[in-house]
Amino acid sequence: MTVFPPDFIWGSATSAYQIEGAWNLEGKGESIWDRFSHTPGKVWRGHTGDVACDHYHRYRADVELMRDLGLQAYRFSISWPRVLPTGRGQVNPAGLDFYDRLVDTLLAANIKPWATLYHWDLPQALQDGGGWAQRDLCAHFADYAALVVQRLGDRVQDWMTFNEPWCTAFLGHDTGEHAPGLRDRRLALQVAHHVLLSHGLATQALRAVRGDLRVGIVLNLWPVEAVVDDDDVQAEVEPTWQRNCAWFLDPLYRAAYPSAALAAYGPLAPTVAANDLATIAQPLDLMGINYYHRIALGVEGPPPGAEVTEMGWEVYPQGLTHLLQRLHHEYRLPPLYITENGAAYVDTVTPAGRVPDARRLEYVRQHLHALHDAMAAGVDVRGYFVWSLLDNFEWAHGYGKRFGIVHVDFDTQVRTVKESGRWYSQVIGRGQVS
Ligand code: FCB
């Protein structure tokens, strides 16, 4: 039996575009994901987030569900174009009202709201002006952050500026798998820099509005491991870590880009102004880590024989322990939270209305053990948010990949708690994992 500390926070996570729907209702502006998903060929089977889980209309019932599960915290994101339809200037009061009601409903259910300001849905109007490639976006983001916190900061204490800057930069601007679907590595690196700078400016802006907030950022990180005995492969381990992980960690915690990676990028390296790195390296109150799998070098895809999820991702719980230990030894970090971890599997609802998702349950169970191992070794981790509360719009995979601990029938919007959800609820109640 593995016992977690009594004040450990148990939650689940979602994001606005993946669940809200109501993409063009009550004054919401268009986002880059609205545009991208409506562009033929970009998303599996042409799926869009137009309706998604219809959470915009069903949030009260969804919060009830969270209460029934015993969640202590709920990590959601705010849609920038719902609040500011063109990204700046004119405010959409109905948008702010929605998040206001959501927060009040959560608090009434005794669930702590954890808000992410940017989970990938940039206002399309700002993209039309050049998007994250433009340095002036940083100031617009800080203004948006201040606006939201003026409204919600009296009730929301925990704030995350960005979710996974790596994905915004590289999936959005290098591989083109995500909105806005561009393919230009030089641009991707400049975008990464502007996102980091926006994080620094927004952190300052949030604190200027209120001094009592807890502010942080969420990074997706992978341990990098060679899985073949080959010196050339081994030699790639550190550069891969530097390009993918240290590229974000070092500016945040050391006010510098990792020098070897910077040199290797040569002319692709971003333009960085004099005080940018000092602005980026704001002291933080928390850091969120999203962990799904490791980067295994020396093979194409997952190592042969590895267990994989529906995403094709290797199930590798010990990678979470390795990752946390490395971070702990190399950086001076604020308290850590696992802000996402979970797995996509094919689910079926039985005639009796059950969803027996033993593999997802096992995935979460093993990762909680791995997390506990890291904590036992001295890593300061204070909470865990399973991804995701609901099956939802899984970006370029549309509704084809289900990560929820609650099943959603996208025809009827009926929610059914999966076995993993029932089990997670017991974990929360007992504070321990068998
Ligand atoms: C993460 C995203 C989240 C979800 C999971 C599966 O990269 O933050 O929105 O798509 O992956």
Coordinates of C-alpha atoms and ligand atoms in Angstrom, one line a residue:
M1 CA 0.0 0.0 0.0
T2 CA 1.4 3.4 -1.0
V3 CA 0.2 6.2 1.1
F4 CA 0.3 9.9 0.0
P5 CA 0.6 12.8 2.3
P6 CA -2.7 14.0 3.8
D7 CA -2.4 17.5 2.1
F8 CA -1.6 16.0 -1.3
I9 CA -4.0 17.5 -3.9
W10 CA -6.0 15.1 -6.1
G11 CA -7.6 16.5 -9.2
S12 CA -8.3 16.1 -12.9
A13 CA -7.7 18.3 -15.9
T14 CA -9.4 19.5 -19.1
S15 CA -8.9 22.4 -21.5
A16 CA -11.4 24.9 -23.0
Y17 CA -11.3 23.9 -26.7
Q18 CA -11.4 20.2 -25.9
I19 CA -14.6 20.3 -23.9
E20 CA -16.5 23.6 -24.1
G21 CA -18.1 23.6 -27.6
A22 CA -20.2 26.7 -28.1
W23 CA -17.5 27.8 -30.5
N24 CA -19.4 30.7 -31.9
L25 CA -22.0 31.5 -29.2
E26 CA -22.6 34.4 -27.0
G27 CA -19.9 36.6 -28.4
K28 CA -17.0 34.2 -28.5
G29 CA -14.4 35.0 -31.2
E30 CA -12.8 32.5 -33.6
S31 CA -9.7 30.7 -32.3
I32 CA -6.8 29.1 -34.3
W33 CA -8.3 25.7 -33.4
D34 CA -11.7 26.7 -34.8
R35 CA -10.0 27.7 -38.1
F36 CA -7.7 24.7 -38.1
S37 CA -10.3 22.1 -37.4
H38 CA -12.6 23.6 -40.0
T39 CA -9.8 23.3 -42.6
P40 CA -10.2 20.0 -44.5
G41 CA -7.5 17.4 -43.9
K42 CA -6.2 18.8 -40.6
V43 CA -8.1 16.8 -38.0
W44 CA -9.0 13.1 -38.1
R45 CA -12.3 12.6 -40.0
G46 CA -12.9 16.3 -40.1
H47 CA -13.8 16.5 -36.4
T48 CA -14.1 19.9 -34.8
G49 CA -14.6 21.3 -31.3
D50 CA -17.8 23.0 -32.3
V51 CA -19.8 21.1 -29.8
A52 CA -17.2 18.9 -28.1
C53 CA -18.6 17.9 -24.6
D54 CA -21.0 20.8 -24.7
H55 CA -19.4 21.7 -21.3
Y56 CA -20.3 25.4 -21.9
H57 CA -23.9 24.4 -21.3
R58 CA -23.4 21.4 -19.1
Y59 CA -20.8 22.7 -16.7
R60 CA -23.1 22.5 -13.6
A61 CA -23.7 18.8 -14.2
D62 CA -20.0 18.2 -14.9
V63 CA -19.1 19.9 -11.6
E64 CA -21.7 17.6 -9.9
L65 CA -19.9 14.7 -11.4
M66 CA -16.6 16.0 -10.1
R67 CA -18.1 16.3 -6.7
D68 CA -19.4 12.8 -6.8
L69 CA -15.9 11.6 -7.7
G70 CA -14.5 13.5 -4.8
L71 CA -12.1 15.6 -6.8
Q72 CA -10.4 18.2 -4.7
A73 CA -9.1 20.3 -7.5
Y74 CA -10.1 20.9 -11.2
R75 CA -7.6 22.2 -13.7
F76 CA -9.4 23.9 -16.6
S77 CA -8.3 26.5 -19.2
I78 CA -9.8 29.8 -20.2
S79 CA -10.5 30.5 -23.8
W80 CA -8.8 33.8 -24.7
P81 CA -11.2 34.4 -27.7
R82 CA -14.2 33.8 -25.5
V83 CA -13.1 36.6 -23.2
L84 CA -11.5 38.8 -25.8
P85 CA -13.0 37.9 -29.2
T86 CA -10.2 39.5 -31.2
G87 CA -7.5 39.0 -28.6
R88 CA -7.3 42.6 -27.4
G89 CA -9.5 45.6 -26.9
Q90 CA -13.2 44.8 -26.8
V91 CA -14.2 42.4 -23.9
N92 CA -16.9 39.8 -24.2
P93 CA -18.8 40.1 -20.9
A94 CA -20.6 36.8 -21.5
G95 CA -17.3 35.0 -21.7
L96 CA -16.0 36.3 -18.4
D97 CA -19.4 35.5 -16.9
F98 CA -19.1 31.9 -17.9
Y99 CA -15.8 31.4 -16.1
D100 CA -17.2 33.4 -13.2
R101 CA -20.1 30.9 -12.9
L102 CA -17.8 27.9 -13.4
V103 CA -15.6 29.1 -10.5
D104 CA -18.5 29.7 -8.2
T105 CA -20.0 26.4 -9.0
L106 CA -16.6 24.7 -8.3
L107 CA -16.2 26.5 -5.0
A108 CA -19.7 25.6 -3.9
A109 CA -18.8 22.0 -4.6
N110 CA -15.7 22.4 -2.5
I111 CA -13.4 21.9 -5.5
K112 CA -10.4 24.2 -5.9
P113 CA -10.3 25.8 -9.3
W114 CA -6.8 25.7 -11.1
A115 CA -6.8 28.0 -14.1
T116 CA -4.6 27.8 -17.2
L117 CA -4.6 31.0 -19.2
Y118 CA -3.4 29.4 -22.5
H119 CA -4.1 25.9 -23.7
W120 CA -3.6 26.5 -27.4
D121 CA -6.6 28.4 -28.6
L122 CA -5.1 31.7 -29.7
P123 CA -7.7 34.2 -31.1
Q124 CA -7.6 33.9 -34.9
A125 CA -7.5 37.7 -35.2
L126 CA -4.1 37.7 -33.5
Q127 CA -2.9 34.9 -35.7
D128 CA -4.0 37.0 -38.7
G129 CA -1.6 39.6 -37.4
G130 CA 1.3 37.1 -37.3
G131 CA 0.5 35.1 -34.1
W132 CA 3.2 34.1 -31.7
A133 CA 5.9 35.1 -34.3
Q134 CA 5.1 38.7 -33.4
R135 CA 6.8 40.1 -30.3
D136 CA 3.8 42.4 -29.6
L137 CA 1.7 39.3 -28.7
C138 CA 3.6 39.1 -25.4
A139 CA 2.1 42.4 -24.2
H140 CA -1.4 41.4 -25.4
F141 CA -1.1 38.1 -23.5
A142 CA -0.1 40.0 -20.3
D143 CA -3.1 42.3 -20.7
Y144 CA -5.4 39.3 -21.2
A145 CA -3.9 37.6 -18.1
A146 CA -4.5 40.8 -16.0
L147 CA -8.1 41.1 -17.3
V148 CA -8.9 37.5 -16.3
V149 CA -7.3 37.7 -12.9
Q150 CA -9.1 41.0 -12.1
R151 CA -12.3 39.1 -12.5
L152 CA -11.4 35.7 -11.0
G153 CA -8.4 36.4 -8.8
D154 CA -10.5 36.9 -5.6
R155 CA -11.5 33.2 -5.9
V156 CA -8.9 31.4 -8.0
Q157 CA -5.6 31.1 -6.2
D158 CA -3.7 28.8 -8.5
W159 CA -2.7 30.1 -12.0
M160 CA -0.8 28.5 -14.8
T161 CA 0.2 30.9 -17.6
F162 CA 0.8 28.3 -20.4
N163 CA 0.1 24.7 -21.1
E164 CA 3.1 23.0 -22.8
P165 CA 4.9 25.7 -24.7
W166 CA 6.8 23.0 -26.6
C167 CA 3.6 22.0 -28.3
T168 CA 2.6 25.5 -29.2
A169 CA 6.1 26.1 -30.7
F170 CA 6.9 22.8 -32.4
L171 CA 3.6 21.1 -33.2
G172 CA 2.1 24.4 -34.2
H173 CA 5.0 25.9 -36.1
D174 CA 7.5 23.2 -37.0
T175 CA 5.7 19.9 -37.7
G176 CA 2.4 21.6 -38.4
E177 CA 0.3 18.9 -36.7
H178 CA -1.4 21.5 -34.6
A179 CA -2.9 25.0 -35.2
P180 CA -1.8 27.2 -36.9
G181 CA -0.2 24.4 -38.9
L182 CA 3.0 26.0 -40.0
R183 CA 6.3 24.3 -40.8
D184 CA 9.3 26.5 -40.2
R185 CA 11.8 25.6 -37.4
R186 CA 13.3 29.1 -37.2
L187 CA 9.8 30.4 -36.6
A188 CA 9.0 27.7 -34.1
L189 CA 12.1 28.7 -32.0
Q190 CA 11.1 32.4 -32.1
V191 CA 7.5 31.4 -31.1
A192 CA 9.0 29.4 -28.1
H193 CA 10.9 32.5 -27.1
H194 CA 7.8 34.7 -27.3
V195 CA 5.7 32.2 -25.4
L196 CA 8.3 32.2 -22.6
L197 CA 8.6 35.9 -22.6
S198 CA 4.8 36.1 -22.4
H199 CA 4.9 33.8 -19.4
G200 CA 7.3 36.2 -17.7
L201 CA 5.3 39.3 -18.5
A202 CA 2.0 37.7 -17.5
T203 CA 3.5 36.5 -14.2
Q204 CA 4.4 40.0 -13.5
A205 CA 1.0 41.3 -14.6
L206 CA -0.9 38.8 -12.4
R207 CA 1.1 39.7 -9.4
A208 CA 0.6 43.4 -10.1
V209 CA -3.1 42.8 -9.8
R210 CA -3.0 40.6 -6.7
G211 CA -0.1 39.7 -4.4
D212 CA -1.7 36.6 -3.0
L213 CA -1.8 34.3 -6.1
R214 CA 0.2 31.2 -6.8
V215 CA 1.6 31.4 -10.3
G216 CA 3.4 28.9 -12.4
I217 CA 3.7 27.3 -15.8
V218 CA 3.0 23.8 -17.2
L219 CA 5.7 22.0 -19.2
N220 CA 5.5 18.7 -21.0
L221 CA 8.7 16.8 -20.3
W222 CA 10.1 13.5 -21.1
P223 CA 13.1 11.7 -19.8
V224 CA 15.4 10.8 -22.7
E225 CA 16.9 7.3 -22.7
A226 CA 18.9 5.3 -25.2
V227 CA 17.3 1.8 -25.5
V228 CA 20.1 0.3 -27.6
D229 CA 23.7 -0.2 -26.7
D230 CA 25.3 2.1 -29.3
D231 CA 27.7 5.0 -28.6
D232 CA 26.2 7.2 -31.4
V233 CA 22.8 6.8 -29.9
Q234 CA 24.1 7.4 -26.4
A235 CA 25.7 10.6 -27.7
E236 CA 22.3 11.9 -28.8
V237 CA 20.7 11.6 -25.3
E238 CA 21.9 14.9 -23.9
P239 CA 21.4 17.0 -27.1
T240 CA 17.8 15.6 -27.3
W241 CA 17.1 16.6 -23.7
Q242 CA 18.6 20.0 -24.3
R243 CA 16.5 20.7 -27.4
N244 CA 13.2 19.5 -25.9
C245 CA 13.3 20.0 -22.2
A246 CA 16.2 22.2 -21.1
W247 CA 15.2 24.6 -23.9
F248 CA 12.3 25.6 -21.6
L249 CA 13.6 24.7 -18.2
D250 CA 16.9 26.7 -18.5
P251 CA 15.3 30.1 -19.4
L252 CA 12.7 29.7 -16.6
Y253 CA 15.1 28.6 -13.9
R254 CA 18.6 29.8 -15.0
A255 CA 17.7 32.8 -17.2
A256 CA 19.7 31.3 -20.1
Y257 CA 19.1 29.0 -23.1
P258 CA 21.2 25.8 -22.9
S259 CA 24.4 26.8 -24.6
A260 CA 25.2 23.6 -26.6
A261 CA 21.7 23.5 -28.1
L262 CA 21.8 27.2 -28.8
A263 CA 25.1 26.8 -30.6
A264 CA 23.8 23.8 -32.5
Y265 CA 20.8 25.7 -33.8
G266 CA 23.1 28.3 -35.3
P267 CA 21.2 30.6 -37.6
L268 CA 17.9 29.1 -36.4
A269 CA 18.3 30.5 -32.9
P270 CA 15.7 33.0 -31.8
T271 CA 16.2 36.8 -31.6
V272 CA 16.4 37.6 -27.9
A273 CA 16.4 41.2 -26.6
A274 CA 18.5 42.4 -23.7
N275 CA 16.3 41.8 -20.7
D276 CA 14.2 39.0 -22.0
L277 CA 15.8 36.2 -20.1
A278 CA 15.6 38.1 -16.8
T279 CA 11.9 38.7 -17.5
I280 CA 11.3 35.0 -18.3
A281 CA 13.0 33.8 -15.1
Q282 CA 10.4 35.1 -12.7
P283 CA 10.4 33.2 -9.4
L284 CA 7.4 30.8 -9.5
D285 CA 5.1 29.4 -6.8
L286 CA 4.5 26.1 -8.6
M287 CA 5.4 24.1 -11.7
G288 CA 3.1 21.8 -13.5
I289 CA 4.6 18.7 -15.3
N290 CA 2.6 16.8 -17.9
Y291 CA 4.0 13.3 -18.2
Y292 CA 2.9 10.6 -20.7
H293 CA 5.9 8.7 -21.9
R294 CA 9.7 8.8 -22.4
I295 CA 11.7 9.6 -25.5
A296 CA 13.3 6.3 -26.4
L297 CA 16.4 6.8 -28.6
G298 CA 17.7 4.1 -31.0
V299 CA 14.4 2.8 -32.2
E300 CA 11.6 4.2 -34.5
G301 CA 8.6 4.6 -32.2
P302 CA 8.3 2.6 -29.0
P303 CA 10.9 -0.1 -28.1
P304 CA 10.0 -3.5 -29.5
G305 CA 7.7 -5.4 -27.1
A306 CA 6.8 -2.3 -25.2
E307 CA 3.2 -1.9 -24.0
V308 CA 1.6 1.0 -25.8
T309 CA -1.6 3.0 -25.5
E310 CA -4.0 3.9 -28.3
M311 CA -1.8 6.9 -29.0
G312 CA 1.1 4.5 -29.7
W313 CA 2.8 5.9 -26.7
E314 CA 4.9 3.5 -24.6
V315 CA 3.7 2.8 -21.1
Y316 CA 6.7 3.6 -19.0
P317 CA 5.9 4.7 -15.5
Q318 CA 9.4 4.5 -14.2
G319 CA 10.2 7.4 -16.6
L320 CA 8.2 9.6 -14.4
T321 CA 10.5 8.7 -11.4
H322 CA 13.6 9.2 -13.6
L323 CA 12.3 12.6 -14.9
L324 CA 11.4 14.0 -11.5
Q325 CA 14.7 12.9 -10.0
R326 CA 16.7 14.5 -12.7
L327 CA 14.7 17.8 -12.4
H328 CA 15.2 17.7 -8.6
H329 CA 19.0 17.3 -9.0
E330 CA 19.5 19.8 -11.7
Y331 CA 17.2 22.7 -11.0
R332 CA 16.0 24.7 -8.0
L333 CA 12.3 24.3 -8.5
P334 CA 9.2 25.4 -6.9
P335 CA 6.7 22.8 -5.6
L336 CA 5.8 20.4 -8.4
Y337 CA 2.4 19.2 -9.5
I338 CA 1.7 16.5 -12.0
T339 CA -0.8 18.5 -14.0
E340 CA -1.5 15.8 -16.6
N341 CA -1.0 12.1 -16.8
G342 CA -3.3 9.5 -18.3
A343 CA -3.9 7.2 -21.2
A344 CA -6.1 6.7 -24.3
Y345 CA -7.6 3.3 -24.8
V346 CA -10.6 2.0 -26.8
D347 CA -13.5 1.8 -24.4
T348 CA -16.9 0.1 -24.6
V349 CA -20.0 0.7 -22.6
T350 CA -21.5 -2.6 -21.6
P351 CA -25.3 -3.1 -21.8
A352 CA -25.3 -2.7 -18.0
G353 CA -23.8 0.7 -18.5
R354 CA -20.3 0.0 -17.2
V355 CA -17.0 1.0 -18.8
P356 CA -14.5 -1.6 -17.8
D357 CA -11.2 0.2 -18.6
A358 CA -8.8 -1.9 -16.7
R359 CA -5.8 -0.8 -18.7
R360 CA -6.4 2.9 -18.0
L361 CA -6.8 2.1 -14.4
E362 CA -3.6 0.2 -14.4
Y363 CA -1.8 3.0 -16.2
V364 CA -2.8 5.5 -13.6
R365 CA -2.0 3.1 -10.8
Q366 CA 1.5 2.4 -12.0
H367 CA 2.2 6.1 -12.5
L368 CA 1.0 7.0 -9.0
H369 CA 3.5 4.4 -7.7
A370 CA 6.2 5.9 -9.8
L371 CA 5.3 9.3 -8.6
H372 CA 5.4 8.2 -5.0
D373 CA 8.9 6.6 -5.6
A374 CA 10.1 10.1 -6.6
M375 CA 8.5 11.7 -3.6
A376 CA 10.1 9.1 -1.3
A377 CA 13.4 10.0 -2.9
G378 CA 12.9 13.6 -1.8
V379 CA 11.2 15.3 -4.8
D380 CA 8.6 17.9 -3.6
V381 CA 5.5 16.9 -5.5
R382 CA 2.2 18.2 -4.0
G383 CA -0.6 17.0 -6.3
Y384 CA -1.7 14.9 -9.2
F385 CA -4.3 15.8 -11.9
V386 CA -5.4 12.9 -14.1
W387 CA -5.9 13.7 -17.8
S388 CA -8.7 13.8 -18.4
L389 CA -12.0 14.2 -16.6
L390 CA -14.0 13.6 -19.8
D391 CA -13.4 12.0 -23.1
N392 CA -12.9 15.0 -25.3
F393 CA -11.6 16.5 -28.6
E394 CA -8.1 15.1 -28.7
W395 CA -6.6 17.8 -31.1
A396 CA -5.5 16.3 -34.5
H397 CA -7.0 13.0 -33.4
G398 CA -10.5 14.4 -33.0
Y399 CA -12.8 12.2 -30.9
G400 CA -10.9 9.1 -31.9
K401 CA -8.8 9.0 -28.8
R402 CA -10.5 8.7 -25.4
F403 CA -8.5 9.8 -22.3
G404 CA -11.4 10.4 -19.9
I405 CA -12.1 8.7 -16.6
V406 CA -15.6 9.6 -17.6
H407 CA -17.0 8.2 -20.9
V408 CA -18.8 10.7 -23.1
D409 CA -21.3 9.5 -25.8
F410 CA -20.8 12.3 -28.3
D411 CA -24.2 11.7 -29.9
T412 CA -26.2 12.0 -26.7
Q413 CA -23.7 13.8 -24.4
V414 CA -24.4 11.1 -21.8
R415 CA -21.6 10.8 -19.3
T416 CA -20.7 7.4 -17.7
V417 CA -18.1 7.1 -15.0
K418 CA -15.5 4.5 -16.1
E419 CA -14.1 1.8 -13.8
S420 CA -10.9 3.9 -13.7
G421 CA -13.0 6.9 -12.5
R422 CA -14.6 4.9 -9.7
W423 CA -11.2 3.5 -8.7
Y424 CA -9.6 7.0 -8.8
S425 CA -12.4 8.2 -6.5
Q426 CA -11.5 5.6 -4.0
V427 CA -7.8 6.5 -4.2
I428 CA -8.8 10.1 -3.4
G429 CA -11.0 9.0 -0.5
R430 CA -8.3 6.9 1.0
G431 CA -5.2 8.9 0.0
Q432 CA -3.5 5.7 -0.9
V433 CA -2.9 3.4 -3.9
S434 CA -2.8 -0.4 -3.7
Ligands
FCB1 C1 -1.3 17.0 -23.7 C2 -2.3 18.2 -23.8 C3 -3.7 17.8 -23.5 C4 -4.0 16.4 -24.1 C5 -3.0 15.4 -23.7 C6 -3.3 14.0 -24.2 O1 -0.2 17.3 -24.5 O2 -1.9 19.2 -22.9 O3 -4.5 18.8 -24.0 O4 -4.2 16.5 -25.5 O5 -1.8 15.8 -24.2

